[in-house]
Amino acid sequence: MNTQSDPQNELSIIMQKICEIAEKSADGDYIFRGESRAYGKVGSSLYRQYEYDVEADDFEIEFVQKEILDEARRYTEKTDELEILIELLYHGGTTNLIEFTTDSHIALFFACDSSPSEDGRVILQKRDSVAGYLRQPHGPKNRIIVQKPVFLQPPKGFIIPDEVITIPTNLKLPMLEYLRKSHGISTETIYNDLHGFIRNWGIHKSAYTQFHRGKTCRKRADAVQNWDEKLKWYERAIVHYTEALELKPDFPEGYNNRGSVYADAGDFDRAIRDHTVAIKLKPDYAAAYNNRGIVYFHKRDFDRAIHDYRKAIELKSDYASAYNNLGAVYSKRGEYERAIQHYNTVIKLNPDFTEGYNNRGIAYYDKGEFDKAIKDFDTVIELDPNDAKVYSNLGTAYLRKRNFDKAIENHNMAIELDPGFAGFYSNRGEAWLPLKQWEKARTDLTFARNAGVDIVALFHNDYESIEDFEQKNDIRLPEDIKAMLRQQ
């Protein structure tokens, strides 16, 4: 589904469709029907059940309907035939009724409410052309009041429509949004009683199943280290989320979660589109703003990231993760004091949030306040003694304080906890250098480089040049190690 249209242009196209319906129905008394995809003939569910199994000319649909009615009367005290058929229809039963509405906006809702990858359609039918088939419901039931239905009961099970207006796939979601905002028409208002809940749940329960399968696949992706295997699980998650959205297009959580998987897989443009749709469907969706901010951060669009994080906080004032992410942006910009202020808020909101302490420790480290950094890293270890990355951070902080034994000790611990992460070997390799442990340094740096780590970039995060390193540590590096660490 295309979600990149300009909002003003979308609204203009929506109004054109509404005007088209109004103009084509202006010359008479019309009723309307919305279908989320083109079924071919406008037929009843009973007709469609037998359409491909029997010859239409020989099919006595009213005979089959009578058998259904006779059986249904055993289970109800109602005597009115139409009431029983409507009850069956609203419970998901098969009948020869075709439901229309007197409200074209309600027909538009049904034309857009599912099958987002297929065009929908609105049927315009003159009352005069189907006068003999019209059935008017009785009684002030909630759904009858809201949906304003009328029913056709054609003797052959189908009708030939007077007018058909196509609703293209890329207009379905904007149209649902427009109907919700401007006319109060939504899933909640259309299916507003127990029968409606049952029918709506029948339509959408498969969407929730696919949604939770997507969540399971993403968790499995997070649990594996190999990128190719991780990517396979991401792809499976995207398939399940997409199937959920096919079944339930007004599903903000589906778009938000699929967007996060796209981001994890490195497809940032699709991620932004999905998070944006989630926000359109649910404007107070703080998590979607936060997640879109994360994607903008990865794209280094820091202004948009800050805007989204702030919006998430505006919607949810105790949103520790959004404050943490806002701190990360300011750290990336070199505005360490502002970053630390946000990390302070994170820790105040959630004293057990280890990432807040770790990130504040990194900000202190970048400011050159190594004792404060070490204190924060120690706090993380107290809260989670199995966090490998914080041992590496702690080792690097001790290295800058020239406490080489503590530096090596903590880098060893990081590698022990996560021996497959090559970046830790690069950090330990750098820690061996001031100790003049050349062979150990070569071994670790070579291992990290062969595993794809940019050891030159990591080295130059801490030192301006090899000469800067040598001056600060009062040593001369061997020429082969210099060559390994020299910027090309």
CSV table of C-alpha atoms in Angstrom, one decimal:
chain,number,residue,atom,x,y,z
A,1,MET,CA,0.0,0.0,0.0
A,2,ASN,CA,1.3,3.5,-0.9
A,3,THR,CA,1.6,5.6,2.2
A,4,GLN,CA,3.7,8.4,1.0
A,5,SER,CA,0.9,10.6,-0.6
A,6,ASP,CA,0.7,14.2,0.4
A,7,PRO,CA,-2.1,14.6,3.0
A,8,GLN,CA,-3.7,17.5,1.1
A,9,ASN,CA,-3.6,15.5,-2.1
A,10,GLU,CA,-5.1,12.5,-0.3
A,11,LEU,CA,-7.9,14.6,1.1
A,12,SER,CA,-8.6,16.1,-2.3
A,13,ILE,CA,-8.9,12.6,-3.9
A,14,ILE,CA,-11.1,11.4,-1.0
A,15,MET,CA,-13.5,14.4,-1.6
A,16,GLN,CA,-13.5,13.6,-5.3
A,17,LYS,CA,-14.6,10.0,-4.6
A,18,ILE,CA,-17.3,11.2,-2.2
A,19,CYS,CA,-18.5,13.8,-4.7
A,20,GLU,CA,-18.5,11.2,-7.5
A,21,ILE,CA,-20.8,9.0,-5.4
A,22,ALA,CA,-23.1,12.0,-4.6
A,23,GLU,CA,-23.3,13.0,-8.2
A,24,LYS,CA,-24.1,9.6,-9.5
A,25,SER,CA,-26.8,9.0,-6.9
A,26,ALA,CA,-28.3,12.5,-7.2
A,27,ASP,CA,-30.9,11.5,-9.8
A,28,GLY,CA,-32.9,9.0,-7.7
A,29,ASP,CA,-33.4,7.2,-4.5
A,30,TYR,CA,-30.3,5.0,-4.0
A,31,ILE,CA,-29.0,2.4,-1.6
A,32,PHE,CA,-25.3,1.6,-1.2
A,33,ARG,CA,-23.1,-1.4,-0.6
A,34,GLY,CA,-19.3,-1.5,0.1
A,35,GLU,CA,-17.1,-4.4,-0.8
A,36,SER,CA,-13.4,-4.5,0.1
A,37,ARG,CA,-12.7,-6.5,-3.0
A,38,ALA,CA,-14.6,-7.2,-6.3
A,39,TYR,CA,-16.4,-10.5,-5.9
A,40,GLY,CA,-17.7,-10.3,-9.4
A,41,LYS,CA,-21.5,-10.5,-9.2
A,42,VAL,CA,-23.2,-8.7,-6.3
A,43,GLY,CA,-24.4,-11.8,-4.6
A,44,SER,CA,-25.6,-13.2,-1.3
A,45,SER,CA,-23.3,-15.4,0.9
A,46,LEU,CA,-25.6,-18.3,0.1
A,47,TYR,CA,-25.3,-17.7,-3.7
A,48,ARG,CA,-21.5,-17.5,-3.4
A,49,GLN,CA,-21.4,-20.7,-1.5
A,50,TYR,CA,-22.9,-22.6,-4.4
A,51,GLU,CA,-21.9,-20.4,-7.3
A,52,TYR,CA,-19.1,-22.7,-8.7
A,53,ASP,CA,-20.8,-26.0,-7.7
A,54,VAL,CA,-24.1,-25.8,-9.5
A,55,GLU,CA,-25.6,-24.4,-12.7
A,56,ALA,CA,-27.1,-21.0,-11.9
A,57,ASP,CA,-30.2,-21.6,-14.0
A,58,ASP,CA,-31.0,-24.9,-12.1
A,59,PHE,CA,-30.2,-23.6,-8.6
A,60,GLU,CA,-33.3,-23.1,-6.5
A,61,ILE,CA,-31.8,-20.8,-3.9
A,62,GLU,CA,-35.1,-20.1,-2.1
A,63,PHE,CA,-35.6,-23.8,-1.6
A,64,VAL,CA,-32.2,-24.0,0.1
A,65,GLN,CA,-33.0,-20.8,2.1
A,66,LYS,CA,-36.3,-22.4,3.3
A,67,GLU,CA,-34.4,-25.5,4.6
A,68,ILE,CA,-32.0,-23.2,6.5
A,69,LEU,CA,-34.9,-21.3,8.0
A,70,ASP,CA,-36.9,-24.4,9.0
A,71,GLU,CA,-33.8,-25.7,10.8
A,72,ALA,CA,-33.1,-22.3,12.4
A,73,ARG,CA,-36.6,-21.9,13.8
A,74,ARG,CA,-35.8,-24.8,16.2
A,75,TYR,CA,-33.3,-22.6,18.0
A,76,THR,CA,-35.2,-19.3,18.3
A,77,GLU,CA,-38.6,-18.1,19.6
A,78,LYS,CA,-38.7,-15.5,16.8
A,79,THR,CA,-41.3,-16.1,14.1
A,80,ASP,CA,-40.6,-13.3,11.6
A,81,GLU,CA,-38.7,-14.7,8.7
A,82,LEU,CA,-36.6,-11.6,8.0
A,83,GLU,CA,-35.7,-11.2,11.7
A,84,ILE,CA,-34.4,-14.8,11.7
A,85,LEU,CA,-32.4,-14.3,8.5
A,86,ILE,CA,-30.9,-11.1,9.8
A,87,GLU,CA,-30.0,-12.8,13.1
A,88,LEU,CA,-28.3,-15.6,11.1
A,89,LEU,CA,-26.5,-13.1,8.9
A,90,TYR,CA,-25.1,-11.1,11.9
A,91,HIS,CA,-24.0,-14.3,13.5
A,92,GLY,CA,-22.0,-15.1,10.4
A,93,GLY,CA,-24.5,-17.6,9.0
A,94,THR,CA,-25.2,-18.2,5.3
A,95,THR,CA,-28.3,-16.5,3.9
A,96,ASN,CA,-29.8,-15.2,0.7
A,97,LEU,CA,-29.8,-11.6,2.0
A,98,ILE,CA,-27.5,-9.0,0.5
A,99,GLU,CA,-26.9,-6.1,3.0
A,100,PHE,CA,-27.0,-2.6,1.7
A,101,THR,CA,-27.1,0.7,3.6
A,102,THR,CA,-28.8,4.1,3.1
A,103,ASP,CA,-25.6,5.9,4.0
A,104,SER,CA,-22.9,6.1,1.4
A,105,HIS,CA,-20.2,6.8,4.0
A,106,ILE,CA,-20.9,3.5,5.7
A,107,ALA,CA,-20.6,1.8,2.4
A,108,LEU,CA,-17.2,3.5,1.9
A,109,PHE,CA,-16.1,2.1,5.3
A,110,PHE,CA,-16.9,-1.5,4.2
A,111,ALA,CA,-15.2,-0.9,0.9
A,112,CYS,CA,-12.0,0.0,2.7
A,113,ASP,CA,-12.1,-2.1,5.9
A,114,SER,CA,-10.0,-5.1,4.7
A,115,SER,CA,-8.0,-6.5,1.7
A,116,PRO,CA,-5.7,-3.4,1.5
A,117,SER,CA,-3.8,-4.9,-1.5
A,118,GLU,CA,-7.0,-5.1,-3.6
A,119,ASP,CA,-9.2,-2.4,-4.9
A,120,GLY,CA,-12.6,-2.1,-3.1
A,121,ARG,CA,-15.9,-0.9,-4.6
A,122,VAL,CA,-19.0,0.9,-3.7
A,123,ILE,CA,-22.3,-0.4,-5.3
A,124,LEU,CA,-25.0,2.2,-6.1
A,125,GLN,CA,-28.4,0.7,-6.6
A,126,LYS,CA,-31.7,2.5,-7.4
A,127,ARG,CA,-34.5,1.4,-5.1
A,128,ASP,CA,-36.8,1.3,-8.0
A,129,SER,CA,-34.7,-1.3,-9.8
A,130,VAL,CA,-34.8,-3.8,-6.9
A,131,ALA,CA,-38.2,-2.8,-5.3
A,132,GLY,CA,-39.5,-6.4,-5.4
A,133,TYR,CA,-36.4,-7.7,-3.5
A,134,LEU,CA,-36.2,-5.0,-0.8
A,135,ARG,CA,-36.5,-6.1,2.9
A,136,GLN,CA,-36.6,-3.4,5.6
A,137,PRO,CA,-35.4,-4.5,9.1
A,138,HIS,CA,-37.6,-3.9,12.1
A,139,GLY,CA,-36.7,-2.9,15.7
A,140,PRO,CA,-34.2,-0.3,17.1
A,141,LYS,CA,-31.2,-2.7,17.4
A,142,ASN,CA,-27.9,-0.9,17.9
A,143,ARG,CA,-26.3,-2.1,14.6
A,144,ILE,CA,-29.5,-1.4,12.7
A,145,ILE,CA,-29.4,2.2,14.0
A,146,VAL,CA,-25.7,2.7,13.3
A,147,GLN,CA,-25.3,0.8,10.0
A,148,LYS,CA,-28.7,2.0,8.5
A,149,PRO,CA,-29.1,-1.3,6.6
A,150,VAL,CA,-31.6,-2.4,4.1
A,151,PHE,CA,-31.6,-5.9,2.6
A,152,LEU,CA,-32.2,-7.4,-0.8
A,153,GLN,CA,-33.4,-11.0,-1.2
A,154,PRO,CA,-33.1,-11.6,-4.9
A,155,PRO,CA,-34.7,-14.8,-6.3
A,156,LYS,CA,-31.5,-15.8,-8.1
A,157,GLY,CA,-29.2,-14.8,-5.2
A,158,PHE,CA,-27.5,-11.9,-7.1
A,159,ILE,CA,-28.2,-8.6,-8.8
A,160,ILE,CA,-26.7,-6.6,-11.6
A,161,PRO,CA,-25.5,-3.3,-10.1
A,162,ASP,CA,-26.7,0.1,-11.5
A,163,GLU,CA,-23.4,1.8,-10.7
A,164,VAL,CA,-20.0,0.7,-9.4
A,165,ILE,CA,-17.3,3.1,-8.1
A,166,THR,CA,-13.8,1.7,-7.5
A,167,ILE,CA,-11.9,2.6,-4.4
A,168,PRO,CA,-8.2,2.1,-5.3
A,169,THR,CA,-5.9,0.3,-2.8
A,170,ASN,CA,-3.8,3.5,-2.0
A,171,LEU,CA,-7.0,5.3,-1.0
A,172,LYS,CA,-8.3,2.7,1.5
A,173,LEU,CA,-6.3,3.7,4.5
A,174,PRO,CA,-6.6,7.5,4.1
A,175,MET,CA,-10.4,7.0,3.5
A,176,LEU,CA,-10.7,5.0,6.8
A,177,GLU,CA,-8.8,7.8,8.6
A,178,TYR,CA,-11.1,10.4,7.0
A,179,LEU,CA,-14.3,8.5,8.0
A,180,ARG,CA,-13.1,8.1,11.5
A,181,LYS,CA,-12.1,11.8,12.0
A,182,SER,CA,-14.9,13.5,10.0
A,183,HIS,CA,-17.9,11.1,10.5
A,184,GLY,CA,-17.1,9.0,13.5
A,185,ILE,CA,-17.3,5.9,11.4
A,186,SER,CA,-14.9,3.2,12.6
A,187,THR,CA,-14.6,-0.5,13.5
A,188,GLU,CA,-15.8,0.4,17.1
A,189,THR,CA,-18.9,2.3,16.0
A,190,ILE,CA,-19.9,0.0,13.1
A,191,TYR,CA,-19.7,-3.2,15.1
A,192,ASN,CA,-21.2,-1.8,18.3
A,193,ASP,CA,-23.0,-4.8,19.8
A,194,LEU,CA,-22.3,-8.4,20.8
A,195,HIS,CA,-23.3,-9.7,17.4
A,196,GLY,CA,-21.0,-7.1,15.8
A,197,PHE,CA,-18.2,-8.1,18.1
A,198,ILE,CA,-18.6,-11.7,17.1
A,199,ARG,CA,-18.6,-10.8,13.4
A,200,ASN,CA,-15.7,-8.4,13.8
A,201,TRP,CA,-13.7,-10.8,15.8
A,202,GLY,CA,-14.4,-13.5,13.2
A,203,ILE,CA,-13.0,-11.1,10.5
A,204,HIS,CA,-10.0,-9.9,12.5
A,205,LYS,CA,-9.0,-12.8,14.8
A,206,SER,CA,-6.7,-14.2,12.1
A,207,ALA,CA,-5.0,-10.8,12.0
A,208,TYR,CA,-4.1,-11.0,15.7
A,209,THR,CA,-2.8,-14.6,15.1
A,210,GLN,CA,-0.5,-13.3,12.4
A,211,PHE,CA,0.5,-10.3,14.5
A,212,HIS,CA,1.6,-12.6,17.4
A,213,ARG,CA,3.5,-14.9,15.0
A,214,GLY,CA,5.3,-11.8,13.8
A,215,LYS,CA,6.3,-10.9,17.4
A,216,THR,CA,7.5,-14.5,17.9
A,217,CYS,CA,9.7,-14.4,14.8
A,218,ARG,CA,11.2,-11.1,15.9
A,219,LYS,CA,12.1,-12.5,19.3
A,220,ARG,CA,13.8,-15.4,17.6
A,221,ALA,CA,15.8,-13.0,15.5
A,222,ASP,CA,16.9,-11.1,18.6
A,223,ALA,CA,18.1,-14.4,20.2
A,224,VAL,CA,20.5,-15.4,17.4
A,225,GLN,CA,23.9,-13.8,16.6
A,226,ASN,CA,24.5,-14.9,13.0
A,227,TRP,CA,23.3,-12.1,10.8
A,228,ASP,CA,22.0,-14.3,7.9
A,229,GLU,CA,19.9,-16.4,10.4
A,230,LYS,CA,18.7,-13.2,12.1
A,231,LEU,CA,17.7,-11.8,8.7
A,232,LYS,CA,15.7,-14.9,7.9
A,233,TRP,CA,13.7,-14.5,11.1
A,234,TYR,CA,13.2,-10.8,10.3
A,235,GLU,CA,11.8,-11.7,6.9
A,236,ARG,CA,9.4,-14.2,8.4
A,237,ALA,CA,8.2,-11.6,10.9
A,238,ILE,CA,7.6,-9.1,8.1
A,239,VAL,CA,5.5,-11.7,6.2
A,240,HIS,CA,3.3,-12.4,9.3
A,241,TYR,CA,2.9,-8.6,10.0
A,242,THR,CA,2.0,-8.0,6.4
A,243,GLU,CA,-0.6,-10.8,6.5
A,244,ALA,CA,-2.1,-9.3,9.6
A,245,LEU,CA,-2.4,-5.9,7.9
A,246,GLU,CA,-4.0,-7.5,4.9
A,247,LEU,CA,-6.7,-8.8,7.2
A,248,LYS,CA,-6.9,-5.7,9.4
A,249,PRO,CA,-5.7,-2.5,7.6
A,250,ASP,CA,-6.6,-0.1,10.5
A,251,PHE,CA,-4.1,-1.9,12.8
A,252,PRO,CA,-1.6,0.7,14.1
A,253,GLU,CA,0.3,-1.9,16.2
A,254,GLY,CA,0.8,-4.0,13.1
A,255,TYR,CA,2.4,-1.1,11.2
A,256,ASN,CA,4.5,-0.1,14.2
A,257,ASN,CA,5.9,-3.6,14.8
A,258,ARG,CA,6.5,-4.2,11.1
A,259,GLY,CA,8.3,-0.8,11.0
A,260,SER,CA,10.6,-1.9,13.9
A,261,VAL,CA,11.5,-5.1,12.1
A,262,TYR,CA,12.3,-3.2,8.9
A,263,ALA,CA,14.5,-0.9,11.0
A,264,ASP,CA,16.3,-3.9,12.5
A,265,ALA,CA,16.9,-5.3,9.0
A,266,GLY,CA,18.3,-1.9,7.9
A,267,ASP,CA,15.4,-0.9,5.6
A,268,PHE,CA,15.0,2.5,7.2
A,269,ASP,CA,12.7,4.1,4.5
A,270,ARG,CA,10.1,1.3,4.8
A,271,ALA,CA,10.4,1.5,8.6
A,272,ILE,CA,9.6,5.3,8.5
A,273,ARG,CA,6.6,4.7,6.3
A,274,ASP,CA,5.2,2.1,8.6
A,275,HIS,CA,5.7,4.1,11.7
A,276,THR,CA,4.1,7.1,10.0
A,277,VAL,CA,1.0,5.1,9.1
A,278,ALA,CA,0.8,3.9,12.7
A,279,ILE,CA,0.8,7.5,13.9
A,280,LYS,CA,-1.9,8.5,11.3
A,281,LEU,CA,-4.1,5.7,12.6
A,282,LYS,CA,-3.4,6.4,16.2
A,283,PRO,CA,-2.2,10.0,16.8
A,284,ASP,CA,-1.5,9.5,20.5
A,285,TYR,CA,0.7,6.4,19.8
A,286,ALA,CA,3.8,7.4,21.8
A,287,ALA,CA,5.7,4.1,21.0
A,288,ALA,CA,5.4,4.8,17.3
A,289,TYR,CA,6.9,8.3,17.6
A,290,ASN,CA,9.7,6.8,19.7
A,291,ASN,CA,10.4,4.1,17.2
A,292,ARG,CA,10.3,6.5,14.3
A,293,GLY,CA,12.7,8.6,16.2
A,294,ILE,CA,15.1,5.7,16.5
A,295,VAL,CA,15.0,5.2,12.7
A,296,TYR,CA,15.7,8.9,12.1
A,297,PHE,CA,18.6,8.6,14.5
A,298,HIS,CA,20.1,5.7,12.5
A,299,LYS,CA,19.7,7.9,9.4
A,300,ARG,CA,21.5,10.7,11.2
A,301,ASP,CA,18.5,12.9,10.8
A,302,PHE,CA,18.9,14.2,14.4
A,303,ASP,CA,16.4,17.1,14.2
A,304,ARG,CA,13.6,14.8,13.2
A,305,ALA,CA,14.7,12.2,15.8
A,306,ILE,CA,14.5,14.9,18.5
A,307,HIS,CA,11.1,16.0,17.4
A,308,ASP,CA,9.7,12.5,17.6
A,309,TYR,CA,11.3,11.7,20.9
A,310,ARG,CA,9.9,14.9,22.4
A,311,LYS,CA,6.4,14.1,20.9
A,312,ALA,CA,6.6,10.7,22.5
A,313,ILE,CA,7.4,12.3,25.9
A,314,GLU,CA,4.6,14.8,25.4
A,315,LEU,CA,2.2,11.9,25.0
A,316,LYS,CA,3.7,9.8,27.8
A,317,SER,CA,5.6,12.0,30.4
A,318,ASP,CA,7.2,9.0,32.1
A,319,TYR,CA,8.5,7.4,28.9
A,320,ALA,CA,12.0,6.5,30.1
A,321,SER,CA,13.1,4.9,26.8
A,322,ALA,CA,12.3,8.1,24.9
A,323,TYR,CA,14.3,10.2,27.4
A,324,ASN,CA,17.1,7.7,27.0
A,325,ASN,CA,17.0,8.0,23.2
A,326,LEU,CA,16.9,11.8,23.4
A,327,GLY,CA,20.0,11.7,25.5
A,328,ALA,CA,21.7,9.5,22.8
A,329,VAL,CA,21.0,12.1,20.1
A,330,TYR,CA,22.6,14.9,22.2
A,331,SER,CA,25.6,12.6,23.0
A,332,LYS,CA,26.0,12.0,19.3
A,333,ARG,CA,26.0,15.8,18.7
A,334,GLY,CA,28.6,16.2,21.4
A,335,GLU,CA,26.2,18.1,23.7
A,336,TYR,CA,27.1,15.9,26.7
A,337,GLU,CA,25.6,18.1,29.4
A,338,ARG,CA,22.2,18.0,27.8
A,339,ALA,CA,22.6,14.3,27.2
A,340,ILE,CA,23.4,13.7,30.9
A,341,GLN,CA,20.4,15.7,32.0
A,342,HIS,CA,18.1,13.4,30.0
A,343,TYR,CA,19.9,10.3,31.4
A,344,ASN,CA,19.4,11.7,34.9
A,345,THR,CA,15.6,11.8,34.1
A,346,VAL,CA,15.8,8.2,32.8
A,347,ILE,CA,17.4,7.0,36.0
A,348,LYS,CA,14.9,9.0,38.2
A,349,LEU,CA,12.0,7.5,36.3
A,350,ASN,CA,13.4,4.0,36.4
A,351,PRO,CA,16.3,3.4,38.8
A,352,ASP,CA,16.8,-0.2,37.5
A,353,PHE,CA,17.1,0.9,33.8
A,354,THR,CA,20.7,-0.3,33.2
A,355,GLU,CA,20.9,1.3,29.7
A,356,GLY,CA,20.4,4.7,31.3
A,357,TYR,CA,23.4,4.3,33.6
A,358,ASN,CA,25.5,2.8,30.8
A,359,ASN,CA,24.7,5.7,28.4
A,360,ARG,CA,25.3,8.3,31.1
A,361,GLY,CA,28.6,6.6,31.8
A,362,ILE,CA,29.6,6.8,28.1
A,363,ALA,CA,28.6,10.6,28.1
A,364,TYR,CA,30.9,11.1,31.2
A,365,TYR,CA,33.6,9.2,29.4
A,366,ASP,CA,33.3,11.4,26.3
A,367,LYS,CA,33.6,14.4,28.6
A,368,GLY,CA,36.7,13.1,30.1
A,369,GLU,CA,35.1,12.5,33.6
A,370,PHE,CA,36.4,9.0,33.9
A,371,ASP,CA,35.6,8.5,37.6
A,372,LYS,CA,31.9,9.3,37.1
A,373,ALA,CA,31.9,7.0,34.1
A,374,ILE,CA,33.4,4.1,36.1
A,375,LYS,CA,30.8,4.7,38.9
A,376,ASP,CA,27.9,4.4,36.4
A,377,PHE,CA,29.4,1.3,34.7
A,378,ASP,CA,29.8,-0.3,38.2
A,379,THR,CA,26.1,0.4,38.9
A,380,VAL,CA,25.2,-1.4,35.7
A,381,ILE,CA,27.2,-4.4,36.7
A,382,GLU,CA,25.5,-4.5,40.1
A,383,LEU,CA,22.1,-4.5,38.4
A,384,ASP,CA,23.2,-6.9,35.6
A,385,PRO,CA,26.5,-8.8,36.2
A,386,ASN,CA,26.1,-10.5,32.8
A,387,ASP,CA,26.1,-7.4,30.6
A,388,ALA,CA,29.3,-8.0,28.5
A,389,LYS,CA,29.4,-4.6,26.8
A,390,VAL,CA,29.5,-2.7,30.1
A,391,TYR,CA,32.6,-4.6,31.2
A,392,SER,CA,34.2,-3.5,28.0
A,393,ASN,CA,33.2,0.1,28.6
A,394,LEU,CA,34.6,-0.2,32.1
A,395,GLY,CA,37.8,-1.6,30.8
A,396,THR,CA,38.2,1.3,28.4
A,397,ALA,CA,37.5,3.8,31.2
A,398,TYR,CA,40.2,2.2,33.4
A,399,LEU,CA,42.6,2.3,30.4
A,400,ARG,CA,42.2,6.1,30.1
A,401,LYS,CA,43.0,6.3,33.8
A,402,ARG,CA,46.1,4.2,33.1
A,403,ASN,CA,44.9,1.5,35.4
A,404,PHE,CA,46.0,-1.2,33.0
A,405,ASP,CA,45.4,-4.2,35.2
A,406,LYS,CA,41.8,-3.2,35.8
A,407,ALA,CA,41.4,-2.5,32.1
A,408,ILE,CA,42.6,-6.0,31.0
A,409,GLU,CA,40.6,-7.6,33.8
A,410,ASN,CA,37.3,-6.1,32.6
A,411,HIS,CA,38.0,-6.7,28.9
A,412,ASN,CA,38.7,-10.4,29.8
A,413,MET,CA,35.4,-10.5,31.5
A,414,ALA,CA,33.6,-9.0,28.5
A,415,ILE,CA,35.1,-11.7,26.2
A,416,GLU,CA,34.3,-14.5,28.7
A,417,LEU,CA,30.7,-13.4,28.7
A,418,ASP,CA,30.5,-13.0,24.9
A,419,PRO,CA,33.4,-14.6,23.2
A,420,GLY,CA,31.8,-14.3,19.8
A,421,PHE,CA,31.8,-10.4,19.8
A,422,ALA,CA,34.9,-9.4,17.9
A,423,GLY,CA,34.7,-5.8,19.0
A,424,PHE,CA,35.8,-6.8,22.5
A,425,TYR,CA,39.0,-8.2,21.1
A,426,SER,CA,39.8,-4.9,19.5
A,427,ASN,CA,39.3,-3.1,22.8
A,428,ARG,CA,41.5,-5.6,24.6
A,429,GLY,CA,44.1,-5.4,21.9
A,430,GLU,CA,44.2,-1.6,22.4
A,431,ALA,CA,44.6,-2.2,26.2
A,432,TRP,CA,47.6,-4.4,25.7
A,433,LEU,CA,49.5,-1.7,23.9
A,434,PRO,CA,50.5,0.6,26.8
A,435,LEU,CA,51.7,-2.6,28.6
A,436,LYS,CA,54.0,-3.3,25.6
A,437,GLN,CA,52.4,-6.7,25.3
A,438,TRP,CA,52.9,-6.7,21.5
A,439,GLU,CA,52.1,-10.3,20.7
A,440,LYS,CA,48.9,-10.3,22.7
A,441,ALA,CA,47.9,-6.9,21.0
A,442,ARG,CA,48.7,-8.3,17.6
A,443,THR,CA,46.6,-11.5,18.2
A,444,ASP,CA,43.6,-9.6,19.4
A,445,LEU,CA,43.7,-6.8,16.8
A,446,THR,CA,44.2,-9.3,14.0
A,447,PHE,CA,41.3,-11.5,15.2
A,448,ALA,CA,39.0,-8.4,15.4
A,449,ARG,CA,40.1,-7.1,12.0
A,450,ASN,CA,39.7,-10.5,10.3
A,451,ALA,CA,36.2,-10.7,11.8
A,452,GLY,CA,35.2,-7.4,10.1
A,453,VAL,CA,35.8,-4.9,12.9
A,454,ASP,CA,37.1,-1.5,11.8
A,455,ILE,CA,39.9,-1.4,14.3
A,456,VAL,CA,41.3,1.8,12.8
A,457,ALA,CA,38.0,3.7,13.4
A,458,LEU,CA,37.8,2.3,17.0
A,459,PHE,CA,41.4,3.4,17.7
A,460,HIS,CA,40.8,6.8,16.4
A,461,ASN,CA,37.6,7.3,18.5
A,462,ASP,CA,40.0,7.6,21.5
A,463,TYR,CA,43.2,9.0,19.9
A,464,GLU,CA,43.7,11.7,17.2
A,465,SER,CA,46.6,9.8,15.8
A,466,ILE,CA,49.2,7.1,16.5
A,467,GLU,CA,51.6,9.9,17.6
A,468,ASP,CA,48.9,11.1,20.0
A,469,PHE,CA,48.7,7.6,21.5
A,470,GLU,CA,52.5,7.3,21.8
A,471,GLN,CA,52.8,10.7,23.5
A,472,LYS,CA,50.0,10.1,26.0
A,473,ASN,CA,51.4,6.6,26.9
A,474,ASP,CA,55.1,7.5,26.5
A,475,ILE,CA,55.8,4.5,24.3
A,476,ARG,CA,56.8,3.7,20.7
A,477,LEU,CA,54.7,1.2,18.8
A,478,PRO,CA,56.2,-1.4,16.6
A,479,GLU,CA,56.0,-0.5,12.9
A,480,ASP,CA,53.7,-3.5,12.0
A,481,ILE,CA,51.2,-2.4,14.7
A,482,LYS,CA,51.4,1.2,13.5
A,483,ALA,CA,50.5,-0.1,10.0
A,484,MET,CA,47.5,-1.9,11.4
A,485,LEU,CA,46.2,1.2,13.1
A,486,ARG,CA,47.1,3.8,10.6
A,487,GLN,CA,44.2,5.6,8.8
A,488,GLN,CA,44.3,5.0,5.1
